[in-house]
Coordinates of C-alpha atoms and ligand atoms in Angstrom, one line a residue:
X767 CA -37.3 -35.7 -27.5
X768 CA -34.8 -33.7 -25.4
X769 CA -35.9 -30.1 -24.6
X770 CA -34.8 -27.8 -27.3
X771 CA -35.9 -24.6 -29.1
X772 CA -39.2 -23.1 -28.1
X773 CA -42.4 -23.3 -30.2
X774 CA -44.9 -20.5 -30.6
X775 CA -48.5 -21.4 -31.5
X776 CA -50.5 -18.9 -33.6
X777 CA -53.9 -20.1 -34.5
X778 CA -56.7 -17.7 -35.7
X779 CA -60.3 -18.6 -34.8
X780 CA -59.6 -22.2 -34.4
X781 CA -58.9 -23.0 -30.7
X782 CA -55.4 -21.7 -30.1
X783 CA -55.3 -22.6 -26.4
X784 CA -56.3 -26.2 -27.2
X785 CA -53.5 -26.4 -29.8
X786 CA -51.0 -25.0 -27.3
X787 CA -52.1 -27.5 -24.6
X788 CA -51.5 -30.3 -27.1
X789 CA -48.0 -29.2 -28.0
X790 CA -47.1 -28.6 -24.4
X791 CA -48.3 -32.1 -23.5
X792 CA -46.2 -33.7 -26.2
X793 CA -43.1 -31.4 -25.7
X794 CA -42.4 -31.7 -22.0
X795 CA -39.7 -29.2 -20.8
X796 CA -39.9 -27.2 -23.9
X797 CA -41.1 -23.6 -24.1
X798 CA -44.5 -23.5 -25.8
X799 CA -45.7 -19.9 -26.2
X800 CA -49.0 -18.5 -27.4
X801 CA -49.3 -15.5 -29.8
X802 CA -49.5 -12.6 -29.0
X803 CA -47.2 -13.1 -26.0
X804 CA -43.8 -12.2 -27.3
X805 CA -41.9 -12.0 -24.0
X806 CA -39.7 -15.0 -24.8
X807 CA -39.5 -14.3 -28.6
X808 CA -35.7 -14.8 -28.7
X809 CA -36.1 -18.4 -27.5
X810 CA -38.6 -19.4 -30.2
X811 CA -37.2 -21.7 -33.0
X812 CA -40.5 -23.1 -34.4
X813 CA -43.9 -21.8 -35.1
X814 CA -47.1 -23.9 -35.5
X815 CA -49.6 -21.7 -37.3
X816 CA -53.0 -21.3 -38.9
X817 CA -53.8 -18.0 -40.5
X818 CA -51.4 -16.0 -38.4
X819 CA -51.7 -12.2 -38.4
X820 CA -49.5 -10.8 -41.2
X821 CA -46.3 -9.6 -39.7
X822 CA -46.6 -11.8 -36.6
X823 CA -44.0 -14.4 -37.6
X824 CA -41.4 -11.6 -38.3
X825 CA -41.3 -10.9 -34.6
X826 CA -39.2 -14.1 -33.9
X827 CA -35.6 -13.5 -34.8
X828 CA -34.5 -17.1 -34.1
X829 CA -37.3 -18.8 -36.1
X830 CA -36.0 -21.8 -38.1
X831 CA -39.1 -23.6 -39.3
X832 CA -42.8 -22.6 -39.8
X833 CA -45.2 -25.6 -39.5
X834 CA -48.6 -24.9 -41.1
X835 CA -51.5 -26.7 -39.3
X836 CA -53.3 -27.4 -42.6
X837 CA -52.4 -28.4 -46.1
X838 CA -53.0 -25.0 -47.8
X839 CA -50.4 -22.3 -47.3
X840 CA -51.8 -19.4 -49.4
X841 CA -52.6 -17.4 -46.3
X842 CA -48.9 -17.6 -45.3
X843 CA -47.4 -16.8 -48.6
X844 CA -49.5 -13.8 -48.9
X845 CA -47.6 -12.2 -46.0
X846 CA -44.8 -10.0 -47.5
X847 CA -42.9 -10.1 -44.2
X848 CA -42.9 -13.9 -43.9
X849 CA -39.4 -14.9 -42.6
X850 CA -37.2 -16.7 -45.1
X851 CA -37.2 -20.1 -43.4
X852 CA -38.8 -23.4 -44.5
X853 CA -42.5 -23.5 -44.5
X854 CA -43.8 -27.0 -43.9
X855 CA -47.4 -28.0 -44.8
X856 CA -49.4 -30.7 -43.1
X857 CA -49.5 -34.0 -45.0
X858 CA -51.1 -36.7 -42.9
X859 CA -53.5 -39.6 -43.4
X860 CA -55.8 -38.0 -40.8
X861 CA -56.3 -35.2 -43.4
X862 CA -56.1 -37.2 -46.6
X863 CA -58.7 -39.9 -45.6
X864 CA -61.5 -37.5 -44.6
X865 CA -60.9 -35.5 -47.8
X866 CA -61.4 -38.6 -49.9
X867 CA -64.6 -39.4 -47.9
X868 CA -65.9 -35.9 -48.8
X869 CA -65.0 -36.2 -52.5
X870 CA -66.5 -39.7 -52.8
X871 CA -69.6 -38.7 -50.9
X872 CA -70.2 -35.6 -53.1
X873 CA -69.5 -37.4 -56.4
X874 CA -71.9 -40.2 -55.4
X875 CA -74.5 -37.6 -54.2
X876 CA -74.7 -36.1 -57.7
X877 CA -74.1 -39.4 -59.6
X878 CA -77.0 -41.1 -57.7
X879 CA -79.2 -38.0 -58.2
X880 CA -79.8 -37.5 -54.5
X881 CA -80.9 -33.9 -54.8
X882 CA -83.6 -34.9 -57.3
X883 CA -84.8 -37.7 -55.0
X884 CA -84.8 -35.4 -52.0
X885 CA -87.1 -33.0 -53.8
X886 CA -89.3 -35.9 -55.0
X887 CA -89.5 -37.2 -51.4
X888 CA -90.6 -33.7 -50.3
X889 CA -93.3 -33.8 -52.9
X890 CA -94.2 -37.5 -52.0
X891 CA -93.7 -38.5 -55.6
X892 CA -92.5 -42.0 -56.6
X893 CA -90.5 -41.2 -59.8
X894 CA -87.5 -43.4 -60.6
X895 CA -84.8 -41.6 -62.6
X896 CA -82.6 -43.3 -65.2
X897 CA -79.4 -44.3 -63.4
X898 CA -76.2 -44.3 -65.6
X899 CA -73.4 -46.7 -64.7
X900 CA -70.2 -45.3 -63.0
X901 CA -67.9 -46.4 -65.9
X902 CA -69.8 -44.1 -68.3
X903 CA -69.1 -41.0 -66.1
X904 CA -65.9 -39.1 -66.5
X905 CA -64.7 -37.7 -63.2
X906 CA -61.9 -35.2 -63.6
X907 CA -59.7 -34.1 -60.7
X908 CA -58.0 -30.7 -60.9
X909 CA -54.9 -31.2 -58.8
X910 CA -53.4 -34.6 -58.6
X911 CA -51.3 -34.1 -55.4
X912 CA -51.5 -35.8 -52.0
X913 CA -55.3 -35.3 -51.8
X914 CA -56.2 -35.6 -55.4
X915 CA -54.3 -38.9 -55.9
X916 CA -56.0 -40.5 -52.9
X917 CA -59.4 -39.4 -54.0
X918 CA -58.7 -40.6 -57.6
X919 CA -57.7 -44.0 -56.3
X920 CA -61.0 -44.4 -54.4
X921 CA -63.1 -43.2 -57.3
X922 CA -61.3 -45.7 -59.6
X923 CA -62.2 -48.3 -57.1
X924 CA -65.9 -47.4 -57.5
X925 CA -65.6 -47.9 -61.2
X926 CA -65.7 -44.2 -62.5
X927 CA -63.7 -43.2 -65.5
X928 CA -61.2 -41.0 -63.7
X929 CA -58.8 -38.4 -65.1
X930 CA -56.4 -36.0 -63.3
X931 CA -54.9 -32.6 -64.3
X932 CA -51.7 -31.4 -62.7
X933 CA -48.8 -29.1 -63.4
X934 CA -46.3 -31.9 -64.1
X935 CA -47.0 -35.1 -65.9
X936 CA -48.0 -38.1 -63.8
X937 CA -48.5 -41.8 -64.5
X938 CA -51.1 -43.2 -62.1
X939 CA -52.6 -46.6 -62.7
X940 CA -56.3 -46.4 -63.8
X941 CA -56.2 -42.6 -64.1
X942 CA -55.9 -40.7 -67.4
X943 CA -53.2 -38.1 -66.8
X944 CA -53.3 -34.5 -68.3
X945 CA -51.0 -31.7 -67.4
X946 CA -50.4 -28.1 -68.1
X947 CA -52.5 -25.5 -69.9
X948 CA -52.0 -27.2 -73.3
X949 CA -53.9 -30.3 -72.1
X950 CA -56.6 -28.6 -70.1
X951 CA -59.2 -28.6 -72.9
X952 CA -58.8 -32.3 -73.6
X953 CA -59.2 -33.0 -69.8
X954 CA -62.3 -30.9 -69.6
X955 CA -64.0 -32.3 -72.7
X956 CA -64.1 -35.8 -71.1
X957 CA -65.2 -34.6 -67.7
X958 CA -68.8 -34.9 -66.4
X959 CA -67.9 -34.3 -62.7
X960 CA -65.1 -31.8 -62.1
X961 CA -63.4 -32.1 -58.7
X962 CA -61.1 -29.3 -57.7
X963 CA -58.3 -30.0 -55.2
X964 CA -56.0 -27.2 -56.4
X965 CA -54.1 -24.9 -54.0
X966 CA -54.6 -21.2 -54.4
X967 CA -51.6 -19.8 -56.2
X968 CA -51.1 -16.9 -58.6
X969 CA -51.6 -19.4 -61.5
X970 CA -54.8 -21.1 -60.2
X971 CA -56.7 -18.0 -58.8
X972 CA -60.0 -17.8 -60.6
X973 CA -59.4 -20.8 -62.8
X974 CA -62.8 -22.2 -62.2
X975 CA -64.7 -19.6 -64.2
X976 CA -67.4 -19.5 -66.8
X977 CA -65.0 -20.2 -69.7
X978 CA -63.8 -23.4 -67.9
X979 CA -67.3 -24.6 -67.1
X980 CA -68.4 -24.1 -70.7
X981 CA -65.7 -26.6 -71.8
X982 CA -66.9 -29.5 -69.6
X983 CA -68.9 -32.3 -71.2
X984 CA -72.5 -31.5 -71.2
X985 CA -74.0 -34.3 -73.2
X986 CA -72.7 -37.0 -70.9
X987 CA -74.8 -39.6 -69.0
X988 CA -75.7 -37.2 -66.2
X989 CA -77.3 -34.7 -68.6
X990 CA -75.0 -31.9 -67.4
X991 CA -71.7 -31.2 -65.7
X992 CA -71.1 -31.0 -62.0
X993 CA -68.5 -28.9 -60.1
X994 CA -67.1 -29.9 -56.8
X995 CA -64.5 -27.7 -55.0
X996 CA -62.8 -28.7 -51.7
X997 CA -59.5 -27.0 -52.6
X998 CA -59.5 -23.3 -52.2
X999 CA -62.3 -20.7 -52.8
X1000 CA -59.8 -18.3 -54.4
X1001 CA -59.6 -20.7 -57.4
X1002 CA -63.2 -20.1 -58.3
X1003 CA -65.5 -17.3 -59.4
X1004 CA -68.8 -17.7 -57.6
X1005 CA -70.8 -15.3 -59.8
X1006 CA -69.6 -17.5 -62.8
X1007 CA -70.8 -20.6 -61.0
X1008 CA -74.3 -19.2 -60.6
X1009 CA -74.3 -17.9 -64.2
X1010 CA -73.1 -21.4 -65.5
X1011 CA -75.9 -23.1 -63.4
X1012 CA -78.5 -20.7 -64.9
X1013 CA -77.1 -21.2 -68.4
X1014 CA -77.1 -25.0 -68.1
X1015 CA -73.3 -25.2 -68.4
X1016 CA -73.4 -26.7 -64.9
X1017 CA -76.2 -29.0 -63.6
X1018 CA -75.0 -29.0 -60.0
X1019 CA -72.3 -28.2 -57.6
X1020 CA -70.9 -29.1 -54.1
X1021 CA -68.7 -26.3 -52.7
X1022 CA -66.8 -26.5 -49.4
X1023 CA -64.5 -23.4 -49.9
X1024 CA -65.4 -19.9 -50.9
X1025 CA -63.8 -16.7 -52.2
X1026 CA -64.7 -15.1 -48.8
X1027 CA -65.3 -17.3 -45.8
X1028 CA -67.7 -17.4 -44.0
X1029 CA -69.9 -17.2 -47.1
X1030 CA -72.0 -14.1 -46.9
X1031 CA -75.6 -14.8 -45.7
X1032 CA -76.8 -12.7 -48.7
X1033 CA -75.1 -14.8 -51.3
X1034 CA -77.6 -16.2 -53.8
X1035 CA -75.6 -19.4 -54.0
X1036 CA -77.1 -20.5 -50.6
X1037 CA -80.5 -20.9 -52.3
X1038 CA -79.6 -22.7 -55.5
X1039 CA -81.4 -26.0 -55.6
X1040 CA -78.6 -27.7 -57.4
X1041 CA -75.9 -26.6 -55.0
X1042 CA -74.6 -28.3 -51.8
X1043 CA -72.7 -26.0 -49.5
X1044 CA -70.5 -27.0 -46.6
X1045 CA -68.4 -24.6 -44.4
X1046 CA -64.8 -25.5 -45.2
X1047 CA -65.0 -28.9 -43.4
X1048 CA -64.1 -31.3 -46.1
X1049 CA -61.1 -32.4 -44.1
X1050 CA -60.6 -31.1 -40.6
X1051 CA -57.2 -31.3 -39.1
X1052 CA -57.0 -33.7 -36.2
X1053 CA -55.2 -32.1 -33.3
X1054 CA -53.4 -35.2 -32.0
X1055 CA -52.3 -36.4 -35.4
X1056 CA -51.1 -33.0 -36.5
X1057 CA -49.2 -32.4 -33.3
X1058 CA -47.5 -35.8 -33.6
X1059 CA -46.6 -35.2 -37.2
X1060 CA -45.0 -31.9 -36.4
X1061 CA -43.1 -33.3 -33.4
X1062 CA -41.7 -36.1 -35.6
X1063 CA -40.5 -33.4 -38.1
X1064 CA -38.9 -31.4 -35.3
X1065 CA -37.1 -34.6 -34.1
X1066 CA -35.8 -35.2 -37.6
X1067 CA -34.8 -31.6 -38.1
X1068 CA -32.8 -31.6 -34.8
X1069 CA -31.1 -34.9 -35.8
X1070 CA -29.9 -33.2 -39.0
X1071 CA -32.4 -35.1 -41.2
X1072 CA -34.3 -33.3 -44.0
X1073 CA -37.8 -31.8 -43.3
X1074 CA -40.6 -33.4 -45.4
X1075 CA -43.4 -31.5 -47.3
X1076 CA -41.5 -28.2 -47.5
X1077 CA -43.4 -25.6 -49.6
X1078 CA -41.9 -24.4 -52.8
X1079 CA -42.4 -20.7 -52.4
X1080 CA -41.8 -20.0 -56.1
X1081 CA -44.6 -22.3 -57.1
X1082 CA -46.8 -21.2 -54.3
X1083 CA -47.7 -24.6 -52.9
Ligands
NDP1767 P1 -50.5 -30.8 -53.2 O1 -49.5 -29.7 -53.2 O2 -50.0 -32.2 -52.8 O3 -51.1 -31.0 -54.6 C1 -51.5 -29.9 -55.4 C2 -51.8 -30.3 -56.8 O4 -52.2 -29.2 -57.6 C3 -50.6 -31.0 -57.5 O5 -51.0 -32.1 -58.3 C4 -50.1 -29.8 -58.4 O6 -49.4 -30.3 -59.6 C5 -51.4 -29.2 -58.8 N1 -51.3 -27.8 -59.3 C6 -50.8 -26.8 -58.6 N2 -50.7 -25.7 -59.4 C7 -51.1 -26.1 -60.6 C8 -51.3 -25.5 -61.9 N3 -51.0 -24.2 -62.0 N4 -51.7 -26.2 -62.9 C9 -52.0 -27.5 -62.8 N5 -51.9 -28.2 -61.6 C10 -51.5 -27.5 -60.5 O7 -51.7 -30.4 -52.2 P2 -52.7 -31.3 -51.5 O8 -53.3 -32.3 -52.4 O9 -52.2 -31.7 -50.2 O10 -53.8 -30.2 -51.1 C11 -54.5 -29.4 -52.1 C12 -55.2 -28.3 -51.5 O11 -56.4 -28.7 -50.8 C13 -54.5 -27.5 -50.5 O12 -53.6 -26.6 -51.1 C14 -55.6 -26.8 -49.7 O13 -55.8 -25.5 -50.3 C15 -56.8 -27.7 -50.0 N6 -57.3 -28.3 -48.7 C16 -58.6 -28.1 -48.4 C17 -59.2 -28.6 -47.2 C18 -60.6 -28.5 -46.9 O14 -61.0 -28.9 -45.8 N7 -61.4 -27.9 -47.8 C19 -58.3 -29.5 -46.4 C20 -57.0 -29.7 -46.8 C21 -56.5 -29.1 -48.0 P3 -48.0 -31.1 -59.5 O15 -48.4 -32.4 -59.0 O16 -47.5 -31.1 -60.9 O17 -47.2 -30.3 -58.6
OXD1768 C1 -56.8 -26.5 -45.5 C2 -56.8 -27.5 -44.4 O1 -55.7 -26.2 -46.0 O2 -57.8 -27.5 -43.7 O3 -57.8 -26.0 -45.8 O4 -55.8 -28.2 -44.2

């Protein structure tokens, strides 16, 4: 690629210098700046960002495209001074494949009753549990986008009875499709294991709450419903998760994303025996793959071709 407009790298708490080195290596001759150095701000055309300080992007008058270094853009759209240029989110197999690994792993962990066997092992007790078959278990995926679709396909491959819920209707082979608020109840009623891969938007904030958990199937083969969230913490109410676990509306959970991250050390959710907690690691962005994907987009953009994966600001994802 011939040298062109400069790129500023703004990465909060996630190795900004390493990201800048990667871009500089792959963009020889091009200005690669690191926030908060704004000495060459007029020469900046592109920004590669992860959780930039609110107001920071507005300091670049020539900015033409904002590339998000992850899939979720809620942190960007919350900034009222965000420049009115395309925001491109990261869509790459290097993100999609690990997310499906995480989802499949957590579904199997609950399905194969691993938490119960861990406890039995701790107690040195030999006590086989009744194991249902995968086809009898309804796995429902909230959010049938890039990540949800891939995970759905892999769960279908394992024989689960998979459904998906999205905003717009979808036809996916082997997956029962539900969309919109009008079909949410029917989706929940057939779901034993609920997987959330929703973005945080004004419409999805707090959607995983007590009322939603109470509508999941409770008399299914697992003897209770399971909640898995690897989308965004803002879509759930953690006090409600605990209350639903106590009330038996949920039998277990695996949670990767939280309302406030890092999760407070005093949160009672850390100690719940039916809950698996991971620190927002379901799918970690791969530096090389992300840099190459963004560079390919810049090449297209400078050749007059359309950008891919541009966020719809009105929808919020
Ligand atoms: P997409 O934009 O491809 O998919 C989002 C899905 O959510 C779509 O199916 C969309 O419906 C659906 N959706 C959005 N709003 C609603 C609504 N109001 N009602 C019903 N369905 C809705 O996103 P990705 O699959 O790429 O990523 C999903 C999220 O995963 C990201 O936004 C991010 O927050 C999170 N993430 C978490 C990671 C982690 O490590 N924990 C890593 C990467 C991403 P429709 O198809 O109709 O548009
Ligand atoms: C995210 C990501 O959006 O890591 O969480 O991509």
